[in-house]
C-alpha positions as MATLAB code, in Angstrom:
seq = 'XXXXXXXXXXXXXXXXXXXXXXXXXXXXXXXXXXXXXXXXXXXXXXXXXXXXXXXXXXXXXXXXXXXXXXXXXXXXXXXXXXXXXXXXXXXXXXXXXXXXXXXXXXXXXXXXXXXXXXXXXXXXXXXXXXXXXXXXXXXXXXXXXXXXXXXXXXXXXXXXXXXXXXXXXXXXXXXXXXXXXXXXXXXXXXXXXXXXXXXXXXXXXXXXXXXXXXXXXXXXXXXXXXXXXXXXXXXXXXXXXXXXXXXXXXXXXXXXXXXXXXXXXXXXXXXXXXXXXXXXXXXXXXXXXXXXXXXXXXXXXXXXXXXXXXXXXXXXXXXXXXXXXXXXXXXXXXXXXXXXXXXXXXXXXXXXXXXXX';
ca = [
     -21.500    9.180   -2.611;
     -22.224    5.449   -2.784;
     -24.781    4.348   -0.214;
     -24.334    1.250    1.929;
     -27.005   -0.447   -0.152;
     -25.193    0.390   -3.394;
     -21.934   -0.951   -1.974;
     -23.725   -4.168   -0.986;
     -25.188   -4.436   -4.478;
     -21.804   -3.888   -6.137;
     -20.137   -6.513   -3.946;
     -22.680   -9.011   -5.206;
     -22.090  -12.567   -4.010;
     -19.211  -11.364   -1.787;
     -21.449   -9.001    0.185;
     -22.654  -11.339    2.935;
     -19.257  -12.997    3.396;
     -17.379   -9.697    3.733;
     -19.897   -7.425    5.441;
     -21.269  -10.098    7.780;
     -17.948  -11.429    9.064;
     -17.601  -10.625   12.769;
     -15.532  -13.394   14.329;
     -11.872  -12.554   13.645;
      -9.080  -14.527   15.247;
      -7.365  -11.353   16.475;
      -9.800   -9.081   18.302;
     -10.090   -5.489   17.121;
      -9.576   -4.472   20.764;
      -5.913   -5.433   20.397;
      -5.389   -3.129   17.393;
      -4.435    0.529   17.040;
      -7.157    1.540   14.601;
      -7.323    4.495   12.182;
      -8.910    7.596   13.686;
      -8.854   11.386   13.262;
      -6.211   11.651   16.010;
      -4.026    8.802   14.686;
      -0.863   10.891   14.271;
      -1.167   12.331   17.799;
      -2.106    9.017   19.374;
       0.567    6.880   17.706;
       3.517    9.016   16.667;
       3.813   11.532   19.507;
       5.510    8.813   21.547;
       7.842    7.850   18.691;
      11.215    9.190   17.587;
       9.633   11.025   14.625;
      10.403   14.738   14.570;
       7.805   17.531   14.584;
       8.486   17.995   10.865;
       7.652   14.326   10.164;
       4.473   14.614   12.234;
       3.485   17.642   10.185;
       4.148   15.747    6.950;
       2.080   12.778    8.092;
      -0.758   15.038    9.184;
      -0.626   16.838    5.834;
      -1.420   13.548    4.094;
      -4.040   12.496    6.633;
      -5.635   15.938    6.398;
      -6.009   16.136    2.600;
      -8.717   14.986    0.161;
     -12.121   13.415    0.647;
     -10.843   11.247    3.509;
      -9.280   14.203    5.338;
      -9.136   13.790    9.123;
     -10.709   10.321    9.149;
      -7.467    8.383    9.715;
      -7.809    6.732    6.307;
      -5.761    7.227    3.142;
      -6.559    7.079   -0.566;
      -3.370    7.396   -2.618;
      -2.898    7.452   -6.392;
       0.334    5.623   -7.345;
       1.710    5.942  -10.868;
       5.183    4.427  -11.063;
       4.202    1.841  -13.670;
       5.863    3.860  -16.419;
       9.128    2.425  -15.093;
       7.925   -0.731  -13.377;
       5.802   -2.039  -16.272;
       7.025    0.167  -19.181;
       5.401    3.451  -20.129;
       3.937    2.042  -23.324;
       2.189   -0.863  -21.641;
       0.978    1.305  -18.779;
      -0.264    4.329  -20.716;
      -1.426    2.804  -24.009;
      -4.988    2.426  -22.617;
      -5.008    6.190  -21.971;
      -2.059    8.061  -23.556;
      -2.866   11.351  -21.793;
      -1.024    9.968  -18.754;
       2.290   10.130  -20.567;
       1.928   13.790  -19.450;
       2.637   13.952  -15.685;
       0.295   16.899  -15.222;
      -2.686   14.660  -15.931;
      -1.545   12.246  -13.224;
      -1.577   15.094  -10.723;
      -4.936   16.330  -11.988;
      -6.419   12.845  -11.538;
      -5.181   12.674   -7.948;
      -6.626   16.104   -7.152;
      -9.943   15.592   -8.946;
     -10.162   12.120   -7.407;
      -9.943   13.538   -3.880;
      -6.791   11.620   -2.956;
      -4.724   12.226    0.163;
      -1.504   12.118   -1.879;
      -0.020   11.254   -5.253;
       2.868    8.775   -5.435;
       4.957    8.820   -8.581;
       8.473    9.183   -9.966;
      11.200   11.798   -9.513;
      10.659   12.831  -13.117;
       6.883   13.173  -12.953;
       6.926   15.214   -9.755;
      10.011   17.238  -10.620;
       8.639   18.507  -13.919;
       5.449   19.809  -12.239;
       6.704   20.645   -8.734;
       6.353   24.438   -8.753;
       2.778   24.255  -10.021;
       1.450   21.440   -7.846;
       3.588   20.768   -4.737;
       1.365   23.072   -2.677;
      -1.870   21.670   -4.117;
      -1.583   17.986   -3.233;
       0.901   16.111   -1.005;
       3.767   14.665   -3.053;
       5.175   11.196   -2.399;
       8.169   10.384   -4.583;
       8.924    6.739   -5.346;
      12.684    6.562   -4.876;
      13.420    3.105   -6.328;
      12.064    0.974   -9.137;
      12.436   -2.340  -10.913;
      13.942   -1.241  -14.230;
      12.751   -3.716  -16.870;
      14.694   -2.598  -19.943;
      17.720   -4.705  -18.996;
      17.833   -8.008  -20.902;
      17.108  -10.517  -19.614;
      14.672   -8.941  -17.183;
      15.602   -9.219  -13.538;
      13.712   -8.493  -10.344;
      15.705   -5.843   -8.521;
      14.790   -2.461   -7.073;
      17.382    0.236   -7.736;
      17.548    3.857   -6.599;
      16.523    6.481   -9.146;
      17.367    9.652   -7.232;
      18.458   11.269   -3.985;
      16.434   12.005   -0.865;
      17.522   15.657   -0.968;
      15.854   15.933   -4.399;
      12.561   14.833   -2.849;
      12.826   17.502   -0.173;
      13.820   20.169   -2.713;
      10.758   19.509   -4.884;
       8.398   19.808   -1.898;
       7.607   16.185   -1.131;
       5.993   15.392    2.215;
       6.882   11.704    1.943;
       9.001    9.162    0.117;
       8.035    5.660   -0.952;
      10.218    2.665   -1.698;
       9.921   -1.030   -2.529;
      11.861   -3.912   -1.058;
      11.630   -7.379   -2.594;
      11.832   -9.347    0.639;
      13.084  -12.871    0.035;
      14.974  -12.003   -3.151;
      18.704  -12.454   -3.675;
      19.064   -8.658   -3.624;
      16.938   -8.028   -0.526;
      19.936   -7.532    1.787;
      21.244   -4.640   -0.292;
      17.753   -3.178   -0.710;
      17.118   -3.279    3.039;
      20.345   -1.365    3.690;
      19.659    1.196    0.934;
      16.071    1.858    1.962;
      16.900    1.979    5.675;
      19.529    4.640    4.981;
      17.152    6.553    2.699;
      14.325    6.465    5.236;
      16.606    7.767    7.979;
      17.587   10.700    5.778;
      13.969   11.349    4.821;
      13.020   11.496    8.499;
      15.917   13.853    9.197;
      14.579   16.202    6.514;
      11.018   15.961    7.870;
       9.408   13.616    5.346;
       7.257   10.587    6.090;
       8.133    7.132    4.748;
       6.027    4.492    2.985;
       7.300    1.012    2.150;
       5.997   -1.339   -0.527;
       6.704   -4.627    1.369;
       6.673   -7.087   -1.521;
       7.888  -10.678   -1.472;
       9.829  -11.951   -4.459;
      11.446  -15.354   -4.958;
      10.754  -18.038   -7.548;
      10.742  -20.584   -4.720;
       7.608  -18.915   -3.330;
       5.691  -20.694   -6.086;
       5.182  -24.260   -4.879;
       2.601  -27.032   -5.128;
       0.922  -25.195   -7.983;
       0.231  -22.179   -5.767;
       1.727  -18.700   -5.638;
       2.701  -17.881   -2.061;
       3.889  -14.356   -2.864;
       0.543  -13.220   -1.427;
       0.482  -15.644    1.521;
      -0.504  -13.942    4.771;
       2.377  -15.451    6.745;
       5.067  -14.341    4.273;
       3.593  -10.907    3.547;
       2.954  -10.406    7.258;
       6.626  -11.013    7.991;
       7.560   -8.621    5.173;
       5.382   -6.004    6.886;
       7.114   -6.652   10.204;
      10.512   -6.131    8.564;
       9.239   -2.954    6.920;
       8.093   -1.544   10.250;
      11.480   -2.428   11.697;
      13.448   -0.277    9.254;
      11.403    2.850    9.919;
       8.397    2.853    7.597;
       5.540    5.065    8.800;
       3.034    3.337    6.507;
       3.160   -0.159    4.988;
       1.885   -0.998    1.524;
       1.097   -4.635    0.846;
      -0.746   -6.759   -1.678;
      -4.001   -8.214   -0.432;
      -3.373  -11.741    0.913;
      -5.082  -14.528   -1.007;
      -3.941  -17.614    0.913;
      -1.792  -18.745    3.822;
       0.820  -21.367    4.604;
       3.839  -20.033    2.762;
       6.241  -21.172    5.460;
       4.682  -24.638    5.465;
       4.944  -24.998    1.699;
       8.609  -24.046    1.771;
       9.405  -26.444    4.606;
       8.312  -29.603    2.829;
      10.621  -32.463    1.951;
      14.272  -31.824    2.730;
      13.967  -28.043    2.745;
      14.236  -25.860    5.821;
      12.979  -22.302    5.643;
      12.337  -19.686    8.291;
      10.498  -20.264   11.526;
       6.820  -20.928   12.128;
       4.402  -21.733   14.912;
       1.176  -23.609   14.228;
      -0.682  -20.932   16.193;
      -0.012  -18.567   13.252;
      -2.563  -20.573   11.306;
      -4.989  -21.628   14.044;
      -5.123  -18.800   16.606;
      -3.934  -15.753   14.637;
      -5.657  -16.303   11.303;
      -8.271  -18.288    9.419;
      -8.815  -18.641    5.680;
     -11.220  -15.687    5.632;
      -9.760  -12.732    3.655;
     -10.429  -10.314    6.512;
      -8.554  -12.571    8.929;
      -5.654  -12.956    6.487;
      -5.442   -9.172    6.101;
      -5.724   -8.634    9.858;
      -2.632  -10.795   10.248;
      -0.840   -8.290    7.977;
      -2.125   -5.439   10.166;
      -0.948   -7.211   13.314;
       2.574   -7.530   11.937;
       2.708   -3.737   11.582;
       2.915   -3.382   15.365;
      -0.797   -4.149   15.762;
      -1.691   -1.248   13.490;
       0.711    1.374   14.833;
       2.360    1.295   11.397;
      -0.768    1.384    9.283;
      -1.537   -0.940    6.380;
      -2.619    0.220    2.949;
      -3.385   -2.481    0.395;
      -2.766   -2.444   -3.332;
      -5.692   -1.944   -5.692;
      -4.287   -4.387   -8.240;
      -4.325   -4.479  -12.020;
      -7.109   -3.118  -14.197;
      -9.565   -5.628  -15.630;
     -13.180   -6.257  -16.550;
     -14.641   -5.790  -13.042;
     -12.592   -2.913  -11.631;
     -15.334   -1.352   -9.489;
     -16.335   -4.597   -7.800;
     -12.714   -5.652   -7.236;
     -11.779   -2.233   -5.829;
     -14.714   -2.219   -3.412;
     -13.983   -5.788   -2.306;
     -10.381   -4.813   -1.535;
     -11.452   -1.639    0.289;
     -14.017   -3.484    2.418;
     -11.501   -6.184    3.352;
      -8.848   -3.618    4.232;
     -11.179   -1.444    6.293;
     -12.857   -4.277    8.170;
      -9.460   -5.862    8.882;
      -8.223   -2.669   10.533;
      -6.204   -1.294    7.630;
      -6.031    2.396    6.814;
      -6.697    2.637    3.119;
      -5.988    1.779   -0.476;
      -3.323    2.752   -2.968;
      -4.946    2.233   -6.360;
      -3.338    3.181   -9.667;
      -3.996    1.132  -12.785;
      -7.689    0.735  -12.057;
      -7.922    4.550  -12.068;
      -5.504    5.824  -14.726;
      -6.048    3.145  -17.359;
      -9.462    4.574  -18.187;
     -10.879    8.032  -19.062;
     -10.205   10.589  -16.343;
     -13.854   11.009  -15.348;
     -14.178    7.261  -14.884;
     -10.931    7.177  -12.938;
     -12.234    9.875  -10.607;
     -15.448    7.903  -10.054;
     -13.492    4.784   -9.193;
     -11.279    6.606   -6.681;
     -14.352    8.218   -5.129;
     -16.080    4.828   -4.868;
     -13.101    3.428   -2.940;
     -13.185    6.436   -0.628;
     -16.925    5.956   -0.097;
     -16.211    2.607    1.576;
     -14.050    4.362    4.184;
     -16.623    7.138    4.624;
     -19.508    4.661    5.040;
     -20.288    4.393    8.756;
     -22.237    1.169    8.281;
     -19.023   -0.609    7.240;
     -17.313   -1.217   10.562;
     -14.160   -2.919   11.849;
     -14.754   -6.644   12.260;
];
């Protein structure tokens, strides 16, 4: 297990800024924070059925982070989202779904999130060994020209039949197709809850107009925070979001003659600062002040995967989030190295010296 000192060393120049930050705009006292009794404390008063509570607790009670209130999930849907060749060329063994499941188990994950096909072909062997989360929709990129649209790849009953404890979906909030996606996913989540499965929503923003003034506001805290709020509204039990890198998306889109959305200056002065922990806390706050927990994306694989993964984990944890969902950084390298990376992320959540800001 990585020590606090080793985590500090790996964070490098980011260590003091991230571990020493203790003046957030939104006080931690206002948040519903991850804890061993999170399911009891938050969902017993909800409309979720006993079967959904059991499914949620199954995830929270599995892996190295079992019964901490935190989640470490391995997502491998890139075979559809980014093409199988591009995703698995760095490590072709992951064309075989069994190796994806082995990585999640060996890596001590709470759950594995992947496609109908990957889970279906291995269901009888593994559904009782690690919690299954099936990704029910994808952006299919074989159509020419490519288009950004999430479409359903299966039925909710299939997920239940193969032993899934949860379903995951993506909505491209802000896209031309978002209205249809909201309706489809809302209906799917209702059915999943009726069958006793938990629901996880990838709350992504997608619109070419979100790139303005030479900046990419797809990861702006105000826009992604609103996406989280919409995700909580349609029945997600857990929200997945990209780590925010800036703010002011609404402002950028309301320049000149344009008129977009609604904003209050207090969003930028009293509810957030430019610090990454503050930006991420704003995402947490939009999930009903943490009642619908936030897991952040681990991002693409690159030259500094360990440092980037630990930075993301520290920001998420200190902001009041409940974990990381990290795929490419883990499966686009030899399995032993992938396991070490997943364990390093989990070590941040197990490290008592890293506290909520």
